[in-house]
């Protein structure tokens, strides 16, 4: 089975693309899926994230930097398609970059992380057109908005949610709240799973997103790759 490809895109900077990419890929790796992160951002944040991990607890997935491929990213990604079960492409924020468009050409699913504040959301509406354009070629592309840095029960969040229909993209049921542990995990080059009880709420959120994504993609539970034989 060729890999399912998830592109994480939003031309708005700082919306949580790398956080969603790395937490999701790490969660899938822990579940036994063969996963790869394609760092398609010249800022190389995903690459630095994985490189920040200690030797004792390495980041659980490989990262390959392909930002230099620009509008040919889709061709480069295809080279890895038979070696993995899920590939996640972390896109750069630049609106004029060809990378998001190219990444969407090979994607099965695009996740659009978005901060539920009106300014962030209006700045992100442009992704709708990019997705619509690519969907004319890649007509099986699915899309979900992923609310990130949510602060439930605030008036601002309520106002922001009224803007959601302007995207014309379904919103994922799972969302990530604003939590320090997401920042901390990035500093240590880890996923939230490595932080135990103090990350419990974040672990629930990212597991829920992983479940939702796997269901959308119809990816089966991995067969155990390392069977332990007892004599
Ligand atoms: N749910 C969250 N709670 C707290 N902090 C968060 C959360 N999500 C992301 N952050 C922090 O917000 C900042 C921006 O996140 P991130 O780097 O994932 O965004 P990005 O969309 O990849 O940015 P860029 O557009 O520059 O690539 C980082 O410092 C990250 O640790
Ligand atoms: Mg990023």
PDB file of C-alpha atoms and ligand atoms in Angstrom:
ATOM      1  CA  UNK A   1       0.000   0.000   0.000  1.00  0.00           C
ATOM      2  CA  UNK A   2       1.474   3.406  -0.922  1.00  0.00           C
ATOM      3  CA  UNK A   3       1.721   5.919   1.922  1.00  0.00           C
ATOM      4  CA  UNK A   4      -1.182   8.180   2.747  1.00  0.00           C
ATOM      5  CA  UNK A   5      -0.007  11.770   2.518  1.00  0.00           C
ATOM      6  CA  UNK A   6      -1.097  14.542   4.863  1.00  0.00           C
ATOM      7  CA  UNK A   7      -0.167  18.126   4.018  1.00  0.00           C
ATOM      8  CA  UNK A   8      -0.248  20.610   6.887  1.00  0.00           C
ATOM      9  CA  UNK A   9      -0.688  24.065   5.400  1.00  0.00           C
ATOM     10  CA  UNK A  10      -1.746  27.615   6.193  1.00  0.00           C
ATOM     11  CA  UNK A  11      -0.061  30.661   4.721  1.00  0.00           C
ATOM     12  CA  UNK A  12      -0.563  32.444   8.063  1.00  0.00           C
ATOM     13  CA  UNK A  13       2.650  32.163  10.095  1.00  0.00           C
ATOM     14  CA  UNK A  14       2.629  30.638  13.552  1.00  0.00           C
ATOM     15  CA  UNK A  15      -0.755  28.924  13.272  1.00  0.00           C
ATOM     16  CA  UNK A  16       0.646  25.588  14.469  1.00  0.00           C
ATOM     17  CA  UNK A  17       1.650  23.742  11.286  1.00  0.00           C
ATOM     18  CA  UNK A  18       4.907  22.377  12.666  1.00  0.00           C
ATOM     19  CA  UNK A  19       3.346  21.598  16.050  1.00  0.00           C
ATOM     20  CA  UNK A  20       0.522  19.624  14.448  1.00  0.00           C
ATOM     21  CA  UNK A  21       2.919  17.884  12.018  1.00  0.00           C
ATOM     22  CA  UNK A  22       5.411  16.814  14.671  1.00  0.00           C
ATOM     23  CA  UNK A  23       2.928  15.839  17.386  1.00  0.00           C
ATOM     24  CA  UNK A  24       0.835  13.887  14.908  1.00  0.00           C
ATOM     25  CA  UNK A  25       3.730  12.094  13.254  1.00  0.00           C
ATOM     26  CA  UNK A  26       5.235  11.224  16.642  1.00  0.00           C
ATOM     27  CA  UNK A  27       1.906   9.867  17.843  1.00  0.00           C
ATOM     28  CA  UNK A  28       1.578   7.678  14.755  1.00  0.00           C
ATOM     29  CA  UNK A  29       5.181   6.459  15.110  1.00  0.00           C
ATOM     30  CA  UNK A  30       4.480   5.404  18.709  1.00  0.00           C
ATOM     31  CA  UNK A  31       1.531   3.398  17.428  1.00  0.00           C
ATOM     32  CA  UNK A  32       3.810   1.456  15.097  1.00  0.00           C
ATOM     33  CA  UNK A  33       3.115   3.201  11.786  1.00  0.00           C
ATOM     34  CA  UNK A  34       6.040   3.752   9.422  1.00  0.00           C
ATOM     35  CA  UNK A  35       6.019   7.539   9.201  1.00  0.00           C
ATOM     36  CA  UNK A  36       8.066  10.317   7.617  1.00  0.00           C
ATOM     37  CA  UNK A  37       7.974  14.082   8.048  1.00  0.00           C
ATOM     38  CA  UNK A  38       8.762  16.100   4.953  1.00  0.00           C
ATOM     39  CA  UNK A  39      10.101  19.467   6.079  1.00  0.00           C
ATOM     40  CA  UNK A  40       9.039  21.644   3.163  1.00  0.00           C
ATOM     41  CA  UNK A  41       9.765  24.892   5.014  1.00  0.00           C
ATOM     42  CA  UNK A  42      13.106  26.704   4.418  1.00  0.00           C
ATOM     43  CA  UNK A  43      12.928  27.805   8.098  1.00  0.00           C
ATOM     44  CA  UNK A  44      13.592  24.085   8.787  1.00  0.00           C
ATOM     45  CA  UNK A  45      11.673  24.125  12.072  1.00  0.00           C
ATOM     46  CA  UNK A  46      10.675  20.455  11.872  1.00  0.00           C
ATOM     47  CA  UNK A  47      14.273  19.466  11.132  1.00  0.00           C
ATOM     48  CA  UNK A  48      15.523  21.498  14.119  1.00  0.00           C
ATOM     49  CA  UNK A  49      12.800  20.035  16.323  1.00  0.00           C
ATOM     50  CA  UNK A  50      13.930  16.465  15.652  1.00  0.00           C
ATOM     51  CA  UNK A  51      17.589  17.496  15.978  1.00  0.00           C
ATOM     52  CA  UNK A  52      16.908  18.936  19.465  1.00  0.00           C
ATOM     53  CA  UNK A  53      16.046  15.501  20.826  1.00  0.00           C
ATOM     54  CA  UNK A  54      18.557  13.812  23.104  1.00  0.00           C
ATOM     55  CA  UNK A  55      20.364  10.630  22.055  1.00  0.00           C
ATOM     56  CA  UNK A  56      18.580   8.769  24.861  1.00  0.00           C
ATOM     57  CA  UNK A  57      15.117   9.705  23.587  1.00  0.00           C
ATOM     58  CA  UNK A  58      15.406  10.403  19.845  1.00  0.00           C
ATOM     59  CA  UNK A  59      12.423  11.909  18.031  1.00  0.00           C
ATOM     60  CA  UNK A  60      10.365   8.869  16.993  1.00  0.00           C
ATOM     61  CA  UNK A  61      10.124   9.693  13.253  1.00  0.00           C
ATOM     62  CA  UNK A  62      12.551  10.589  10.461  1.00  0.00           C
ATOM     63  CA  UNK A  63      12.524  14.057   8.924  1.00  0.00           C
ATOM     64  CA  UNK A  64      13.633  14.807   5.378  1.00  0.00           C
ATOM     65  CA  UNK A  65      14.192  18.392   4.206  1.00  0.00           C
ATOM     66  CA  UNK A  66      12.691  19.054   0.777  1.00  0.00           C
ATOM     67  CA  UNK A  67      12.032  22.789   0.780  1.00  0.00           C
ATOM     68  CA  UNK A  68      14.611  23.342  -1.979  1.00  0.00           C
ATOM     69  CA  UNK A  69      12.445  21.322  -4.358  1.00  0.00           C
ATOM     70  CA  UNK A  70       9.963  24.243  -4.450  1.00  0.00           C
ATOM     71  CA  UNK A  71       7.208  23.597  -6.991  1.00  0.00           C
ATOM     72  CA  UNK A  72       8.518  20.053  -7.518  1.00  0.00           C
ATOM     73  CA  UNK A  73       8.003  18.907  -3.916  1.00  0.00           C
ATOM     74  CA  UNK A  74       5.252  16.526  -5.036  1.00  0.00           C
ATOM     75  CA  UNK A  75       7.708  14.681  -7.299  1.00  0.00           C
ATOM     76  CA  UNK A  76      10.271  14.343  -4.518  1.00  0.00           C
ATOM     77  CA  UNK A  77       7.659  13.118  -2.027  1.00  0.00           C
ATOM     78  CA  UNK A  78       6.492  10.419  -4.444  1.00  0.00           C
ATOM     79  CA  UNK A  79       9.964   8.832  -4.200  1.00  0.00           C
ATOM     80  CA  UNK A  80       9.200   7.899  -0.574  1.00  0.00           C
ATOM     81  CA  UNK A  81       5.666   6.690  -1.106  1.00  0.00           C
ATOM     82  CA  UNK A  82       6.378   2.955  -1.008  1.00  0.00           C
ATOM     83  CA  UNK A  83       8.608   3.085   2.079  1.00  0.00           C
ATOM     84  CA  UNK A  84       6.134   4.555   4.562  1.00  0.00           C
ATOM     85  CA  UNK A  85       2.527   4.164   5.602  1.00  0.00           C
ATOM     86  CA  UNK A  86       1.961   7.853   6.410  1.00  0.00           C
ATOM     87  CA  UNK A  87       3.922  10.909   5.185  1.00  0.00           C
ATOM     88  CA  UNK A  88       3.276  14.324   6.709  1.00  0.00           C
ATOM     89  CA  UNK A  89       4.377  17.464   4.848  1.00  0.00           C
ATOM     90  CA  UNK A  90       5.015  20.546   6.995  1.00  0.00           C
ATOM     91  CA  UNK A  91       4.536  23.593   4.735  1.00  0.00           C
ATOM     92  CA  UNK A  92       6.073  27.068   4.968  1.00  0.00           C
ATOM     93  CA  UNK A  93       3.858  30.067   5.793  1.00  0.00           C
ATOM     94  CA  UNK A  94       4.703  32.109   2.685  1.00  0.00           C
ATOM     95  CA  UNK A  95       1.659  32.985   0.599  1.00  0.00           C
ATOM     96  CA  UNK A  96       3.714  33.343  -2.576  1.00  0.00           C
ATOM     97  CA  UNK A  97       5.491  29.988  -2.174  1.00  0.00           C
ATOM     98  CA  UNK A  98       4.760  27.217  -4.667  1.00  0.00           C
ATOM     99  CA  UNK A  99       5.421  24.593  -2.006  1.00  0.00           C
ATOM    100  CA  UNK A 100       1.923  24.346  -0.455  1.00  0.00           C
ATOM    101  CA  UNK A 101       0.319  24.009  -3.869  1.00  0.00           C
ATOM    102  CA  UNK A 102       2.822  21.380  -4.944  1.00  0.00           C
ATOM    103  CA  UNK A 103       2.433  19.471  -1.653  1.00  0.00           C
ATOM    104  CA  UNK A 104      -1.337  19.458  -2.046  1.00  0.00           C
ATOM    105  CA  UNK A 105      -1.058  17.810  -5.459  1.00  0.00           C
ATOM    106  CA  UNK A 106       0.071  14.535  -3.836  1.00  0.00           C
ATOM    107  CA  UNK A 107      -1.929  14.828  -0.607  1.00  0.00           C
ATOM    108  CA  UNK A 108      -4.828  12.655   0.489  1.00  0.00           C
ATOM    109  CA  UNK A 109      -5.691  15.074   3.283  1.00  0.00           C
ATOM    110  CA  UNK A 110      -4.828  18.680   4.081  1.00  0.00           C
ATOM    111  CA  UNK A 111      -4.931  19.842   7.674  1.00  0.00           C
ATOM    112  CA  UNK A 112      -5.180  23.599   8.173  1.00  0.00           C
ATOM    113  CA  UNK A 113      -4.228  24.538  11.731  1.00  0.00           C
ATOM    114  CA  UNK A 114      -5.881  27.770  12.690  1.00  0.00           C
ATOM    115  CA  UNK A 115      -5.899  29.923  15.794  1.00  0.00           C
ATOM    116  CA  UNK A 116      -9.469  30.868  16.679  1.00  0.00           C
ATOM    117  CA  UNK A 117      -8.959  34.613  16.821  1.00  0.00           C
ATOM    118  CA  UNK A 118     -10.618  36.827  14.185  1.00  0.00           C
ATOM    119  CA  UNK A 119      -7.379  38.365  12.876  1.00  0.00           C
ATOM    120  CA  UNK A 120      -5.640  35.017  12.486  1.00  0.00           C
ATOM    121  CA  UNK A 121      -8.664  33.570  10.820  1.00  0.00           C
ATOM    122  CA  UNK A 122      -9.170  36.340   8.263  1.00  0.00           C
ATOM    123  CA  UNK A 123      -5.470  36.095   7.432  1.00  0.00           C
ATOM    124  CA  UNK A 124      -5.921  32.405   6.707  1.00  0.00           C
ATOM    125  CA  UNK A 125      -9.007  32.466   4.498  1.00  0.00           C
ATOM    126  CA  UNK A 126      -6.763  32.543   1.389  1.00  0.00           C
ATOM    127  CA  UNK A 127      -5.918  28.860   1.846  1.00  0.00           C
ATOM    128  CA  UNK A 128      -9.488  28.108   0.768  1.00  0.00           C
ATOM    129  CA  UNK A 129      -8.688  29.239  -2.789  1.00  0.00           C
ATOM    130  CA  UNK A 130      -5.410  27.305  -2.903  1.00  0.00           C
ATOM    131  CA  UNK A 131      -7.222  24.129  -1.841  1.00  0.00           C
ATOM    132  CA  UNK A 132     -10.043  24.767  -4.309  1.00  0.00           C
ATOM    133  CA  UNK A 133      -7.561  25.246  -7.180  1.00  0.00           C
ATOM    134  CA  UNK A 134      -5.635  22.073  -6.393  1.00  0.00           C
ATOM    135  CA  UNK A 135      -8.857  20.088  -5.925  1.00  0.00           C
ATOM    136  CA  UNK A 136      -9.587  20.597  -9.617  1.00  0.00           C
ATOM    137  CA  UNK A 137      -6.568  18.385 -10.332  1.00  0.00           C
ATOM    138  CA  UNK A 138      -6.440  16.262  -7.156  1.00  0.00           C
ATOM    139  CA  UNK A 139     -10.146  15.570  -6.829  1.00  0.00           C
ATOM    140  CA  UNK A 140      -9.876  13.099  -3.933  1.00  0.00           C
ATOM    141  CA  UNK A 141      -8.184  15.645  -1.653  1.00  0.00           C
ATOM    142  CA  UNK A 142      -9.930  15.877   1.730  1.00  0.00           C
ATOM    143  CA  UNK A 143      -9.554  18.903   4.013  1.00  0.00           C
ATOM    144  CA  UNK A 144     -10.052  19.748   7.679  1.00  0.00           C
ATOM    145  CA  UNK A 145      -9.480  22.899   9.701  1.00  0.00           C
ATOM    146  CA  UNK A 146      -7.778  22.094  13.001  1.00  0.00           C
ATOM    147  CA  UNK A 147      -8.425  24.629  15.752  1.00  0.00           C
ATOM    148  CA  UNK A 148      -5.178  25.219  17.609  1.00  0.00           C
ATOM    149  CA  UNK A 149      -4.282  27.218  20.714  1.00  0.00           C
ATOM    150  CA  UNK A 150      -7.959  27.169  21.687  1.00  0.00           C
ATOM    151  CA  UNK A 151      -8.926  28.947  24.863  1.00  0.00           C
ATOM    152  CA  UNK A 152     -12.416  27.687  25.483  1.00  0.00           C
ATOM    153  CA  UNK A 153     -15.001  29.832  27.199  1.00  0.00           C
ATOM    154  CA  UNK A 154     -13.585  33.150  25.957  1.00  0.00           C
ATOM    155  CA  UNK A 155     -15.771  35.672  24.080  1.00  0.00           C
ATOM    156  CA  UNK A 156     -13.036  36.032  21.467  1.00  0.00           C
ATOM    157  CA  UNK A 157     -13.153  32.319  20.688  1.00  0.00           C
ATOM    158  CA  UNK A 158     -16.924  32.490  20.233  1.00  0.00           C
ATOM    159  CA  UNK A 159     -16.627  35.423  17.806  1.00  0.00           C
ATOM    160  CA  UNK A 160     -13.883  33.646  15.916  1.00  0.00           C
ATOM    161  CA  UNK A 161     -15.929  30.484  15.515  1.00  0.00           C
ATOM    162  CA  UNK A 162     -18.536  32.519  13.630  1.00  0.00           C
ATOM    163  CA  UNK A 163     -15.915  33.069  10.904  1.00  0.00           C
ATOM    164  CA  UNK A 164     -15.366  29.329  10.371  1.00  0.00           C
ATOM    165  CA  UNK A 165     -18.060  28.911   7.681  1.00  0.00           C
ATOM    166  CA  UNK A 166     -16.170  31.459   5.496  1.00  0.00           C
ATOM    167  CA  UNK A 167     -13.542  28.765   4.900  1.00  0.00           C
ATOM    168  CA  UNK A 168     -16.004  26.321   3.399  1.00  0.00           C
ATOM    169  CA  UNK A 169     -13.827  23.565   4.894  1.00  0.00           C
ATOM    170  CA  UNK A 170     -15.031  21.053   7.463  1.00  0.00           C
ATOM    171  CA  UNK A 171     -13.642  21.587  10.975  1.00  0.00           C
ATOM    172  CA  UNK A 172     -12.028  18.592  12.668  1.00  0.00           C
ATOM    173  CA  UNK A 173     -13.805  17.411  15.794  1.00  0.00           C
ATOM    174  CA  UNK A 174     -10.454  17.241  17.587  1.00  0.00           C
ATOM    175  CA  UNK A 175      -8.778  20.488  18.624  1.00  0.00           C
ATOM    176  CA  UNK A 176      -5.635  21.492  20.480  1.00  0.00           C
ATOM    177  CA  UNK A 177      -5.890  23.919  23.395  1.00  0.00           C
ATOM    178  CA  UNK A 178      -3.302  26.525  24.306  1.00  0.00           C
ATOM    179  CA  UNK A 179      -0.915  24.610  26.592  1.00  0.00           C
ATOM    180  CA  UNK A 180       2.661  25.310  27.630  1.00  0.00           C
ATOM    181  CA  UNK A 181       3.492  21.642  27.209  1.00  0.00           C
ATOM    182  CA  UNK A 182       3.268  22.003  23.415  1.00  0.00           C
ATOM    183  CA  UNK A 183       6.001  24.654  23.543  1.00  0.00           C
ATOM    184  CA  UNK A 184       8.072  22.639  25.964  1.00  0.00           C
ATOM    185  CA  UNK A 185       7.859  19.533  23.803  1.00  0.00           C
ATOM    186  CA  UNK A 186       9.221  21.536  20.851  1.00  0.00           C
ATOM    187  CA  UNK A 187      12.170  22.827  22.903  1.00  0.00           C
ATOM    188  CA  UNK A 188      13.144  19.286  23.915  1.00  0.00           C
ATOM    189  CA  UNK A 189      12.541  17.864  20.439  1.00  0.00           C
ATOM    190  CA  UNK A 190       9.858  15.519  21.690  1.00  0.00           C
ATOM    191  CA  UNK A 191       6.177  14.765  21.487  1.00  0.00           C
ATOM    192  CA  UNK A 192       3.905  15.440  24.452  1.00  0.00           C
ATOM    193  CA  UNK A 193       3.786  11.671  25.093  1.00  0.00           C
ATOM    194  CA  UNK A 194       7.232  11.851  26.690  1.00  0.00           C
ATOM    195  CA  UNK A 195       6.010  14.199  29.442  1.00  0.00           C
ATOM    196  CA  UNK A 196       3.734  11.818  31.302  1.00  0.00           C
ATOM    197  CA  UNK A 197       1.039  13.043  33.639  1.00  0.00           C
ATOM    198  CA  UNK A 198       1.637  16.755  33.241  1.00  0.00           C
ATOM    199  CA  UNK A 199       0.893  16.355  29.536  1.00  0.00           C
ATOM    200  CA  UNK A 200      -2.207  14.196  30.060  1.00  0.00           C
ATOM    201  CA  UNK A 201      -4.672  16.693  28.545  1.00  0.00           C
ATOM    202  CA  UNK A 202      -2.440  17.340  25.516  1.00  0.00           C
ATOM    203  CA  UNK A 203      -1.932  13.604  25.012  1.00  0.00           C
ATOM    204  CA  UNK A 204      -5.702  13.110  24.888  1.00  0.00           C
ATOM    205  CA  UNK A 205      -5.996  15.905  22.300  1.00  0.00           C
ATOM    206  CA  UNK A 206      -3.297  14.625  19.987  1.00  0.00           C
ATOM    207  CA  UNK A 207      -4.471  11.016  20.271  1.00  0.00           C
ATOM    208  CA  UNK A 208      -7.938  12.167  19.332  1.00  0.00           C
ATOM    209  CA  UNK A 209      -6.573  14.025  16.279  1.00  0.00           C
ATOM    210  CA  UNK A 210      -4.582  10.933  15.266  1.00  0.00           C
ATOM    211  CA  UNK A 211      -7.709   8.737  15.558  1.00  0.00           C
ATOM    212  CA  UNK A 212      -9.719  11.199  13.493  1.00  0.00           C
ATOM    213  CA  UNK A 213      -7.080  11.483  10.781  1.00  0.00           C
ATOM    214  CA  UNK A 214      -6.635   7.705  10.521  1.00  0.00           C
ATOM    215  CA  UNK A 215     -10.360   7.277  10.186  1.00  0.00           C
ATOM    216  CA  UNK A 216     -10.616   9.908   7.432  1.00  0.00           C
ATOM    217  CA  UNK A 217      -7.759   8.230   5.554  1.00  0.00           C
ATOM    218  CA  UNK A 218      -9.026   4.704   6.195  1.00  0.00           C
ATOM    219  CA  UNK A 219      -5.595   3.608   7.398  1.00  0.00           C
ATOM    220  CA  UNK A 220      -5.565   0.228   9.100  1.00  0.00           C
ATOM    221  CA  UNK A 221      -3.853  -0.538  12.412  1.00  0.00           C
ATOM    222  CA  UNK A 222      -0.231  -1.451  11.647  1.00  0.00           C
ATOM    223  CA  UNK A 223       0.796  -5.051  11.901  1.00  0.00           C
ATOM    224  CA  UNK A 224       3.546  -5.488  14.492  1.00  0.00           C
ATOM    225  CA  UNK A 225       6.865  -4.968  12.780  1.00  0.00           C
ATOM    226  CA  UNK A 226       9.001  -6.445  15.541  1.00  0.00           C
ATOM    227  CA  UNK A 227       7.475  -9.636  16.832  1.00  0.00           C
ATOM    228  CA  UNK A 228       9.039 -10.849  20.051  1.00  0.00           C
ATOM    229  CA  UNK A 229       9.404 -14.635  20.086  1.00  0.00           C
ATOM    230  CA  UNK A 230       9.617 -16.336  23.458  1.00  0.00           C
ATOM    231  CA  UNK A 231      11.029 -19.852  23.608  1.00  0.00           C
TER     232      UNK A 231
HETATM  233  N1  LIG B   1      -1.521  24.470  21.189  1.00  0.00           N
HETATM  234  C1  LIG B   1      -0.484  25.238  21.499  1.00  0.00           C
HETATM  235  N2  LIG B   1      -0.318  25.716  22.747  1.00  0.00           N
HETATM  236  C2  LIG B   1       0.743  26.518  23.063  1.00  0.00           C
HETATM  237  N3  LIG B   1       1.677  26.888  22.182  1.00  0.00           N
HETATM  238  C3  LIG B   1       1.557  26.456  20.915  1.00  0.00           C
HETATM  239  C4  LIG B   1       0.488  25.610  20.500  1.00  0.00           C
HETATM  240  N4  LIG B   1       0.644  25.352  19.180  1.00  0.00           N
HETATM  241  C5  LIG B   1       1.756  25.987  18.793  1.00  0.00           C
HETATM  242  N5  LIG B   1       2.316  26.647  19.815  1.00  0.00           N
HETATM  243  C6  LIG B   1       3.520  27.487  19.769  1.00  0.00           C
HETATM  244  O1  LIG B   1       3.268  28.555  18.853  1.00  0.00           O
HETATM  245  C7  LIG B   1       4.437  28.826  18.078  1.00  0.00           C
HETATM  246  C8  LIG B   1       4.109  28.641  16.591  1.00  0.00           C
HETATM  247  O2  LIG B   1       3.786  27.267  16.374  1.00  0.00           O
HETATM  248  P1  LIG B   1       4.337  26.470  15.099  1.00  0.00           P
HETATM  249  O3  LIG B   1       5.789  26.689  14.932  1.00  0.00           O
HETATM  250  O4  LIG B   1       3.828  25.089  15.203  1.00  0.00           O
HETATM  251  O5  LIG B   1       3.535  27.259  13.965  1.00  0.00           O
HETATM  252  P2  LIG B   1       3.802  27.212  12.390  1.00  0.00           P
HETATM  253  O6  LIG B   1       2.487  27.430  11.744  1.00  0.00           O
HETATM  254  O7  LIG B   1       4.553  26.006  12.029  1.00  0.00           O
HETATM  255  O8  LIG B   1       4.743  28.500  12.215  1.00  0.00           O
HETATM  256  P3  LIG B   1       5.447  28.938  10.825  1.00  0.00           P
HETATM  257  O9  LIG B   1       4.346  29.548   9.993  1.00  0.00           O
HETATM  258  O10 LIG B   1       6.493  29.941  11.235  1.00  0.00           O
HETATM  259  O11 LIG B   1       6.011  27.701  10.199  1.00  0.00           O
HETATM  260  C9  LIG B   1       5.519  27.889  18.592  1.00  0.00           C
HETATM  261  O12 LIG B   1       6.257  28.547  19.575  1.00  0.00           O
HETATM  262  C10 LIG B   1       4.723  26.738  19.223  1.00  0.00           C
HETATM  263  O13 LIG B   1       5.451  26.078  20.250  1.00  0.00           O
HETATM  264 MG1  LIG B   2       6.330  25.810  10.897  1.00  0.00          MG
END
